[in-house]
């Protein structure tokens, strides 16, 4: 009898754990791309922010990738915890799928001021965020509007760590280049305050030297 109860308890606990896989405090949804390297920040996978499925995807034609393009969300909605960042992220994805008719959220990664990195298309898929650069860049967006102020220290640290992580995982070239979105097209993105910061990042490039493709 005791054995039966014990087994029942074990099975029940296993189920409960399963159901909690993506709760706020769980680490289960943070393993996608971060496990492979110590340089990597915590990366919340798509399940962790309840992403919709991508309609299609294309692999990067060449890896490691040459460019990082830095974006801001451009909407003055900010977030400081995983549930509210996930909600904003879903609104970005809805906009990209339903209004822009793209196949998925445009960015490879999105960073919140909660310090988390959220996986968009991920390292290996072509994004939709900077015409001319999409097939040779990783688009990283920080949630919020950074015209007047910088993203907080948690978000900036996550940005630097994500780039280091990309190099270590051989997703980014060691001689990678960083640009702000406004260098690729006529836009205010990533916001005046943030752009001044981007210009001082290591490997920032003044005049992009890419061969224009898609
Ligand atoms: C997350 O942040 C939102 C908005 O600031 C707040 O309303 C909510 O209570 C927070 N949730 C948790 C789990 O801390």
PDB file of C-alpha atoms and ligand atoms in Angstrom:
ATOM      1  CA  UNK A   1       0.000   0.000   0.000  1.00  0.00           C
ATOM      2  CA  UNK A   2       2.768   2.393   0.904  1.00  0.00           C
ATOM      3  CA  UNK A   3       4.482   1.588  -2.370  1.00  0.00           C
ATOM      4  CA  UNK A   4       1.391   2.314  -4.365  1.00  0.00           C
ATOM      5  CA  UNK A   5       1.014   5.677  -2.671  1.00  0.00           C
ATOM      6  CA  UNK A   6       4.650   6.486  -3.241  1.00  0.00           C
ATOM      7  CA  UNK A   7       4.404   5.669  -6.931  1.00  0.00           C
ATOM      8  CA  UNK A   8       1.241   7.708  -7.187  1.00  0.00           C
ATOM      9  CA  UNK A   9       3.043  10.620  -5.551  1.00  0.00           C
ATOM     10  CA  UNK A  10       5.976  10.365  -7.959  1.00  0.00           C
ATOM     11  CA  UNK A  11       3.722  10.280 -10.992  1.00  0.00           C
ATOM     12  CA  UNK A  12       1.658  13.192  -9.728  1.00  0.00           C
ATOM     13  CA  UNK A  13       4.760  15.289  -9.065  1.00  0.00           C
ATOM     14  CA  UNK A  14       6.053  14.593 -12.537  1.00  0.00           C
ATOM     15  CA  UNK A  15       2.790  15.889 -13.963  1.00  0.00           C
ATOM     16  CA  UNK A  16       2.784  18.974 -11.817  1.00  0.00           C
ATOM     17  CA  UNK A  17       6.331  19.758 -12.897  1.00  0.00           C
ATOM     18  CA  UNK A  18       5.364  19.396 -16.501  1.00  0.00           C
ATOM     19  CA  UNK A  19       2.533  21.843 -16.134  1.00  0.00           C
ATOM     20  CA  UNK A  20       4.865  24.382 -14.579  1.00  0.00           C
ATOM     21  CA  UNK A  21       7.436  24.225 -17.302  1.00  0.00           C
ATOM     22  CA  UNK A  22       6.942  27.785 -18.449  1.00  0.00           C
ATOM     23  CA  UNK A  23       5.867  29.512 -15.258  1.00  0.00           C
ATOM     24  CA  UNK A  24       7.454  32.833 -14.282  1.00  0.00           C
ATOM     25  CA  UNK A  25      10.183  31.389 -12.068  1.00  0.00           C
ATOM     26  CA  UNK A  26      10.917  28.232 -13.985  1.00  0.00           C
ATOM     27  CA  UNK A  27      14.208  27.837 -15.786  1.00  0.00           C
ATOM     28  CA  UNK A  28      12.865  25.250 -18.205  1.00  0.00           C
ATOM     29  CA  UNK A  29      12.078  27.782 -20.888  1.00  0.00           C
ATOM     30  CA  UNK A  30      15.467  29.413 -20.800  1.00  0.00           C
ATOM     31  CA  UNK A  31      17.613  26.712 -22.213  1.00  0.00           C
ATOM     32  CA  UNK A  32      17.283  27.030 -25.937  1.00  0.00           C
ATOM     33  CA  UNK A  33      20.408  28.761 -27.121  1.00  0.00           C
ATOM     34  CA  UNK A  34      22.105  29.662 -23.881  1.00  0.00           C
ATOM     35  CA  UNK A  35      23.126  26.249 -22.644  1.00  0.00           C
ATOM     36  CA  UNK A  36      25.838  25.809 -25.172  1.00  0.00           C
ATOM     37  CA  UNK A  37      28.140  28.535 -23.962  1.00  0.00           C
ATOM     38  CA  UNK A  38      29.165  30.262 -20.807  1.00  0.00           C
ATOM     39  CA  UNK A  39      29.379  33.621 -22.553  1.00  0.00           C
ATOM     40  CA  UNK A  40      25.666  33.535 -23.237  1.00  0.00           C
ATOM     41  CA  UNK A  41      23.091  35.495 -21.300  1.00  0.00           C
ATOM     42  CA  UNK A  42      19.869  33.843 -20.270  1.00  0.00           C
ATOM     43  CA  UNK A  43      17.800  33.342 -23.392  1.00  0.00           C
ATOM     44  CA  UNK A  44      14.071  32.697 -23.090  1.00  0.00           C
ATOM     45  CA  UNK A  45      12.971  30.421 -25.900  1.00  0.00           C
ATOM     46  CA  UNK A  46       9.821  30.936 -27.968  1.00  0.00           C
ATOM     47  CA  UNK A  47       7.714  28.650 -25.820  1.00  0.00           C
ATOM     48  CA  UNK A  48       8.749  30.759 -22.830  1.00  0.00           C
ATOM     49  CA  UNK A  49       7.085  33.883 -24.214  1.00  0.00           C
ATOM     50  CA  UNK A  50       4.250  32.007 -25.943  1.00  0.00           C
ATOM     51  CA  UNK A  51       5.271  32.943 -29.444  1.00  0.00           C
ATOM     52  CA  UNK A  52       3.021  32.121 -32.373  1.00  0.00           C
ATOM     53  CA  UNK A  53       4.476  29.706 -34.898  1.00  0.00           C
ATOM     54  CA  UNK A  54       6.538  31.104 -37.735  1.00  0.00           C
ATOM     55  CA  UNK A  55       4.774  30.721 -41.077  1.00  0.00           C
ATOM     56  CA  UNK A  56       8.058  29.943 -42.803  1.00  0.00           C
ATOM     57  CA  UNK A  57      11.779  30.507 -42.369  1.00  0.00           C
ATOM     58  CA  UNK A  58      14.983  30.714 -44.375  1.00  0.00           C
ATOM     59  CA  UNK A  59      18.437  29.738 -43.172  1.00  0.00           C
ATOM     60  CA  UNK A  60      21.160  32.381 -43.205  1.00  0.00           C
ATOM     61  CA  UNK A  61      23.058  31.876 -46.454  1.00  0.00           C
ATOM     62  CA  UNK A  62      26.409  32.400 -44.746  1.00  0.00           C
ATOM     63  CA  UNK A  63      27.421  31.738 -41.201  1.00  0.00           C
ATOM     64  CA  UNK A  64      29.041  33.068 -39.114  1.00  0.00           C
ATOM     65  CA  UNK A  65      27.114  36.274 -39.796  1.00  0.00           C
ATOM     66  CA  UNK A  66      28.880  39.591 -40.361  1.00  0.00           C
ATOM     67  CA  UNK A  67      26.535  42.276 -38.956  1.00  0.00           C
ATOM     68  CA  UNK A  68      24.582  43.125 -35.865  1.00  0.00           C
ATOM     69  CA  UNK A  69      21.803  45.680 -36.377  1.00  0.00           C
ATOM     70  CA  UNK A  70      20.555  47.337 -33.188  1.00  0.00           C
ATOM     71  CA  UNK A  71      16.897  48.388 -32.905  1.00  0.00           C
ATOM     72  CA  UNK A  72      14.488  49.746 -30.368  1.00  0.00           C
ATOM     73  CA  UNK A  73      10.830  48.822 -30.289  1.00  0.00           C
ATOM     74  CA  UNK A  74       9.905  52.430 -31.020  1.00  0.00           C
ATOM     75  CA  UNK A  75       6.825  52.224 -28.801  1.00  0.00           C
ATOM     76  CA  UNK A  76       6.957  53.782 -25.297  1.00  0.00           C
ATOM     77  CA  UNK A  77       5.938  50.589 -23.534  1.00  0.00           C
ATOM     78  CA  UNK A  78       8.567  49.273 -21.131  1.00  0.00           C
ATOM     79  CA  UNK A  79       8.841  46.094 -19.088  1.00  0.00           C
ATOM     80  CA  UNK A  80      10.745  44.892 -16.064  1.00  0.00           C
ATOM     81  CA  UNK A  81       9.631  41.322 -15.627  1.00  0.00           C
ATOM     82  CA  UNK A  82       9.205  38.287 -17.769  1.00  0.00           C
ATOM     83  CA  UNK A  83       5.428  38.247 -17.997  1.00  0.00           C
ATOM     84  CA  UNK A  84       5.100  41.875 -19.059  1.00  0.00           C
ATOM     85  CA  UNK A  85       8.070  41.646 -21.473  1.00  0.00           C
ATOM     86  CA  UNK A  86       6.523  38.525 -22.997  1.00  0.00           C
ATOM     87  CA  UNK A  87       3.229  40.359 -23.497  1.00  0.00           C
ATOM     88  CA  UNK A  88       4.955  43.234 -25.317  1.00  0.00           C
ATOM     89  CA  UNK A  89       6.929  40.769 -27.391  1.00  0.00           C
ATOM     90  CA  UNK A  90       3.719  39.048 -28.442  1.00  0.00           C
ATOM     91  CA  UNK A  91       2.344  42.444 -29.510  1.00  0.00           C
ATOM     92  CA  UNK A  92       5.442  42.993 -31.674  1.00  0.00           C
ATOM     93  CA  UNK A  93       4.999  39.569 -33.200  1.00  0.00           C
ATOM     94  CA  UNK A  94       1.281  40.143 -33.811  1.00  0.00           C
ATOM     95  CA  UNK A  95       2.108  43.408 -35.563  1.00  0.00           C
ATOM     96  CA  UNK A  96       4.758  41.787 -37.757  1.00  0.00           C
ATOM     97  CA  UNK A  97       2.550  38.842 -38.691  1.00  0.00           C
ATOM     98  CA  UNK A  98      -0.840  40.536 -39.007  1.00  0.00           C
ATOM     99  CA  UNK A  99      -0.020  44.070 -40.163  1.00  0.00           C
ATOM    100  CA  UNK A 100       3.274  43.655 -41.984  1.00  0.00           C
ATOM    101  CA  UNK A 101       2.387  40.169 -43.227  1.00  0.00           C
ATOM    102  CA  UNK A 102       5.824  38.849 -42.405  1.00  0.00           C
ATOM    103  CA  UNK A 103       6.386  35.184 -41.647  1.00  0.00           C
ATOM    104  CA  UNK A 104       7.339  35.796 -38.007  1.00  0.00           C
ATOM    105  CA  UNK A 105       8.565  38.467 -35.605  1.00  0.00           C
ATOM    106  CA  UNK A 106      11.206  40.366 -37.588  1.00  0.00           C
ATOM    107  CA  UNK A 107      14.112  40.250 -35.123  1.00  0.00           C
ATOM    108  CA  UNK A 108      16.486  37.430 -34.257  1.00  0.00           C
ATOM    109  CA  UNK A 109      16.444  38.493 -30.599  1.00  0.00           C
ATOM    110  CA  UNK A 110      14.590  40.918 -28.353  1.00  0.00           C
ATOM    111  CA  UNK A 111      15.895  42.211 -25.017  1.00  0.00           C
ATOM    112  CA  UNK A 112      13.787  43.496 -22.135  1.00  0.00           C
ATOM    113  CA  UNK A 113      14.747  45.790 -19.270  1.00  0.00           C
ATOM    114  CA  UNK A 114      14.139  42.745 -17.110  1.00  0.00           C
ATOM    115  CA  UNK A 115      17.587  41.702 -18.350  1.00  0.00           C
ATOM    116  CA  UNK A 116      16.308  38.728 -20.325  1.00  0.00           C
ATOM    117  CA  UNK A 117      17.025  37.977 -23.943  1.00  0.00           C
ATOM    118  CA  UNK A 118      14.024  36.565 -25.784  1.00  0.00           C
ATOM    119  CA  UNK A 119      14.502  34.408 -28.831  1.00  0.00           C
ATOM    120  CA  UNK A 120      12.823  35.716 -31.965  1.00  0.00           C
ATOM    121  CA  UNK A 121      13.979  33.990 -35.133  1.00  0.00           C
ATOM    122  CA  UNK A 122      17.234  32.921 -33.459  1.00  0.00           C
ATOM    123  CA  UNK A 123      20.793  32.939 -34.778  1.00  0.00           C
ATOM    124  CA  UNK A 124      20.328  30.807 -37.849  1.00  0.00           C
ATOM    125  CA  UNK A 125      17.299  32.267 -39.615  1.00  0.00           C
ATOM    126  CA  UNK A 126      17.097  35.266 -41.922  1.00  0.00           C
ATOM    127  CA  UNK A 127      15.203  38.119 -40.247  1.00  0.00           C
ATOM    128  CA  UNK A 128      12.987  40.964 -41.460  1.00  0.00           C
ATOM    129  CA  UNK A 129      14.297  44.080 -39.750  1.00  0.00           C
ATOM    130  CA  UNK A 130      16.736  45.964 -41.994  1.00  0.00           C
ATOM    131  CA  UNK A 131      16.306  45.803 -45.771  1.00  0.00           C
ATOM    132  CA  UNK A 132      19.663  45.196 -47.436  1.00  0.00           C
ATOM    133  CA  UNK A 133      21.033  43.523 -44.317  1.00  0.00           C
ATOM    134  CA  UNK A 134      18.551  40.812 -43.537  1.00  0.00           C
ATOM    135  CA  UNK A 135      20.474  37.928 -44.995  1.00  0.00           C
ATOM    136  CA  UNK A 136      23.746  38.974 -43.357  1.00  0.00           C
ATOM    137  CA  UNK A 137      22.796  40.362 -39.971  1.00  0.00           C
ATOM    138  CA  UNK A 138      21.435  39.545 -36.565  1.00  0.00           C
ATOM    139  CA  UNK A 139      18.719  42.038 -35.615  1.00  0.00           C
ATOM    140  CA  UNK A 140      18.562  42.746 -31.895  1.00  0.00           C
ATOM    141  CA  UNK A 141      15.755  44.905 -30.529  1.00  0.00           C
ATOM    142  CA  UNK A 142      15.457  46.390 -27.053  1.00  0.00           C
ATOM    143  CA  UNK A 143      11.851  46.755 -25.880  1.00  0.00           C
ATOM    144  CA  UNK A 144      10.806  50.394 -25.509  1.00  0.00           C
ATOM    145  CA  UNK A 145      11.471  53.798 -27.090  1.00  0.00           C
ATOM    146  CA  UNK A 146      14.973  55.110 -26.508  1.00  0.00           C
ATOM    147  CA  UNK A 147      14.773  58.560 -28.011  1.00  0.00           C
ATOM    148  CA  UNK A 148      15.122  60.292 -24.647  1.00  0.00           C
ATOM    149  CA  UNK A 149      16.957  57.793 -22.490  1.00  0.00           C
ATOM    150  CA  UNK A 150      19.146  54.708 -22.672  1.00  0.00           C
ATOM    151  CA  UNK A 151      17.952  51.194 -21.975  1.00  0.00           C
ATOM    152  CA  UNK A 152      18.802  50.288 -18.381  1.00  0.00           C
ATOM    153  CA  UNK A 153      22.029  48.532 -17.341  1.00  0.00           C
ATOM    154  CA  UNK A 154      20.389  45.089 -17.298  1.00  0.00           C
ATOM    155  CA  UNK A 155      19.345  45.430 -20.937  1.00  0.00           C
ATOM    156  CA  UNK A 156      22.693  46.850 -22.075  1.00  0.00           C
ATOM    157  CA  UNK A 157      24.602  44.072 -20.299  1.00  0.00           C
ATOM    158  CA  UNK A 158      22.375  41.497 -21.967  1.00  0.00           C
ATOM    159  CA  UNK A 159      23.077  43.103 -25.356  1.00  0.00           C
ATOM    160  CA  UNK A 160      26.853  42.864 -24.897  1.00  0.00           C
ATOM    161  CA  UNK A 161      26.641  39.321 -23.574  1.00  0.00           C
ATOM    162  CA  UNK A 162      24.457  38.231 -26.454  1.00  0.00           C
ATOM    163  CA  UNK A 163      27.050  39.471 -28.949  1.00  0.00           C
ATOM    164  CA  UNK A 164      29.871  37.701 -27.050  1.00  0.00           C
ATOM    165  CA  UNK A 165      27.724  34.592 -27.000  1.00  0.00           C
ATOM    166  CA  UNK A 166      27.235  34.781 -30.770  1.00  0.00           C
ATOM    167  CA  UNK A 167      30.983  34.997 -31.320  1.00  0.00           C
ATOM    168  CA  UNK A 168      31.718  32.130 -28.979  1.00  0.00           C
ATOM    169  CA  UNK A 169      29.078  29.950 -30.632  1.00  0.00           C
ATOM    170  CA  UNK A 170      30.467  30.867 -34.064  1.00  0.00           C
ATOM    171  CA  UNK A 171      27.189  32.439 -35.093  1.00  0.00           C
ATOM    172  CA  UNK A 172      28.857  35.849 -35.464  1.00  0.00           C
ATOM    173  CA  UNK A 173      32.187  36.535 -37.102  1.00  0.00           C
ATOM    174  CA  UNK A 174      34.999  37.589 -34.799  1.00  0.00           C
ATOM    175  CA  UNK A 175      35.369  40.672 -37.025  1.00  0.00           C
ATOM    176  CA  UNK A 176      31.638  41.398 -36.819  1.00  0.00           C
ATOM    177  CA  UNK A 177      30.350  44.941 -37.242  1.00  0.00           C
ATOM    178  CA  UNK A 178      27.596  46.747 -35.334  1.00  0.00           C
ATOM    179  CA  UNK A 179      25.314  49.374 -36.829  1.00  0.00           C
ATOM    180  CA  UNK A 180      22.192  51.167 -35.661  1.00  0.00           C
ATOM    181  CA  UNK A 181      19.061  50.565 -37.724  1.00  0.00           C
ATOM    182  CA  UNK A 182      19.066  54.204 -38.919  1.00  0.00           C
ATOM    183  CA  UNK A 183      22.301  53.530 -40.795  1.00  0.00           C
ATOM    184  CA  UNK A 184      20.454  51.029 -42.966  1.00  0.00           C
ATOM    185  CA  UNK A 185      17.361  53.057 -43.743  1.00  0.00           C
ATOM    186  CA  UNK A 186      15.556  56.307 -43.081  1.00  0.00           C
ATOM    187  CA  UNK A 187      14.297  55.797 -39.534  1.00  0.00           C
ATOM    188  CA  UNK A 188      14.774  57.208 -36.023  1.00  0.00           C
ATOM    189  CA  UNK A 189      15.471  53.683 -34.763  1.00  0.00           C
ATOM    190  CA  UNK A 190      17.133  52.836 -32.334  1.00  0.00           C
ATOM    191  CA  UNK A 191      16.254  56.289 -30.892  1.00  0.00           C
ATOM    192  CA  UNK A 192      18.610  59.251 -30.453  1.00  0.00           C
ATOM    193  CA  UNK A 193      19.788  58.436 -26.944  1.00  0.00           C
ATOM    194  CA  UNK A 194      20.414  54.766 -27.697  1.00  0.00           C
ATOM    195  CA  UNK A 195      22.047  55.514 -31.040  1.00  0.00           C
ATOM    196  CA  UNK A 196      24.683  57.670 -29.325  1.00  0.00           C
ATOM    197  CA  UNK A 197      25.473  54.611 -27.198  1.00  0.00           C
ATOM    198  CA  UNK A 198      25.552  52.245 -30.190  1.00  0.00           C
ATOM    199  CA  UNK A 199      28.113  54.519 -31.881  1.00  0.00           C
ATOM    200  CA  UNK A 200      30.469  53.842 -28.979  1.00  0.00           C
ATOM    201  CA  UNK A 201      30.036  50.089 -28.956  1.00  0.00           C
ATOM    202  CA  UNK A 202      33.050  47.954 -29.879  1.00  0.00           C
ATOM    203  CA  UNK A 203      33.063  47.224 -33.617  1.00  0.00           C
ATOM    204  CA  UNK A 204      30.561  49.938 -34.458  1.00  0.00           C
ATOM    205  CA  UNK A 205      30.934  50.792 -38.113  1.00  0.00           C
ATOM    206  CA  UNK A 206      30.463  54.286 -39.437  1.00  0.00           C
ATOM    207  CA  UNK A 207      29.949  53.513 -43.089  1.00  0.00           C
ATOM    208  CA  UNK A 208      28.630  50.028 -43.640  1.00  0.00           C
ATOM    209  CA  UNK A 209      30.643  48.113 -46.212  1.00  0.00           C
ATOM    210  CA  UNK A 210      28.196  45.420 -47.122  1.00  0.00           C
ATOM    211  CA  UNK A 211      27.317  44.132 -50.516  1.00  0.00           C
ATOM    212  CA  UNK A 212      23.630  44.902 -50.763  1.00  0.00           C
ATOM    213  CA  UNK A 213      21.542  41.804 -51.176  1.00  0.00           C
ATOM    214  CA  UNK A 214      18.138  41.290 -49.635  1.00  0.00           C
TER     215      UNK A 214
HETATM  216  C1  LIG B   1       5.240  42.665 -13.937  1.00  0.00           C
HETATM  217  O1  LIG B   1       5.186  44.034 -14.263  1.00  0.00           O
HETATM  218  C2  LIG B   1       3.858  44.494 -14.452  1.00  0.00           C
HETATM  219  C3  LIG B   1       3.929  45.898 -15.038  1.00  0.00           C
HETATM  220  O2  LIG B   1       4.877  46.682 -14.405  1.00  0.00           O
HETATM  221  C4  LIG B   1       3.112  44.409 -13.146  1.00  0.00           C
HETATM  222  O3  LIG B   1       1.802  44.889 -13.296  1.00  0.00           O
HETATM  223  C5  LIG B   1       3.082  42.937 -12.726  1.00  0.00           C
HETATM  224  O4  LIG B   1       2.472  42.816 -11.462  1.00  0.00           O
HETATM  225  C6  LIG B   1       4.470  42.355 -12.668  1.00  0.00           C
HETATM  226  N1  LIG B   1       4.370  40.919 -12.526  1.00  0.00           N
HETATM  227  C7  LIG B   1       5.127  40.240 -11.690  1.00  0.00           C
HETATM  228  C8  LIG B   1       4.937  38.755 -11.731  1.00  0.00           C
HETATM  229  O5  LIG B   1       5.955  40.745 -10.960  1.00  0.00           O
END
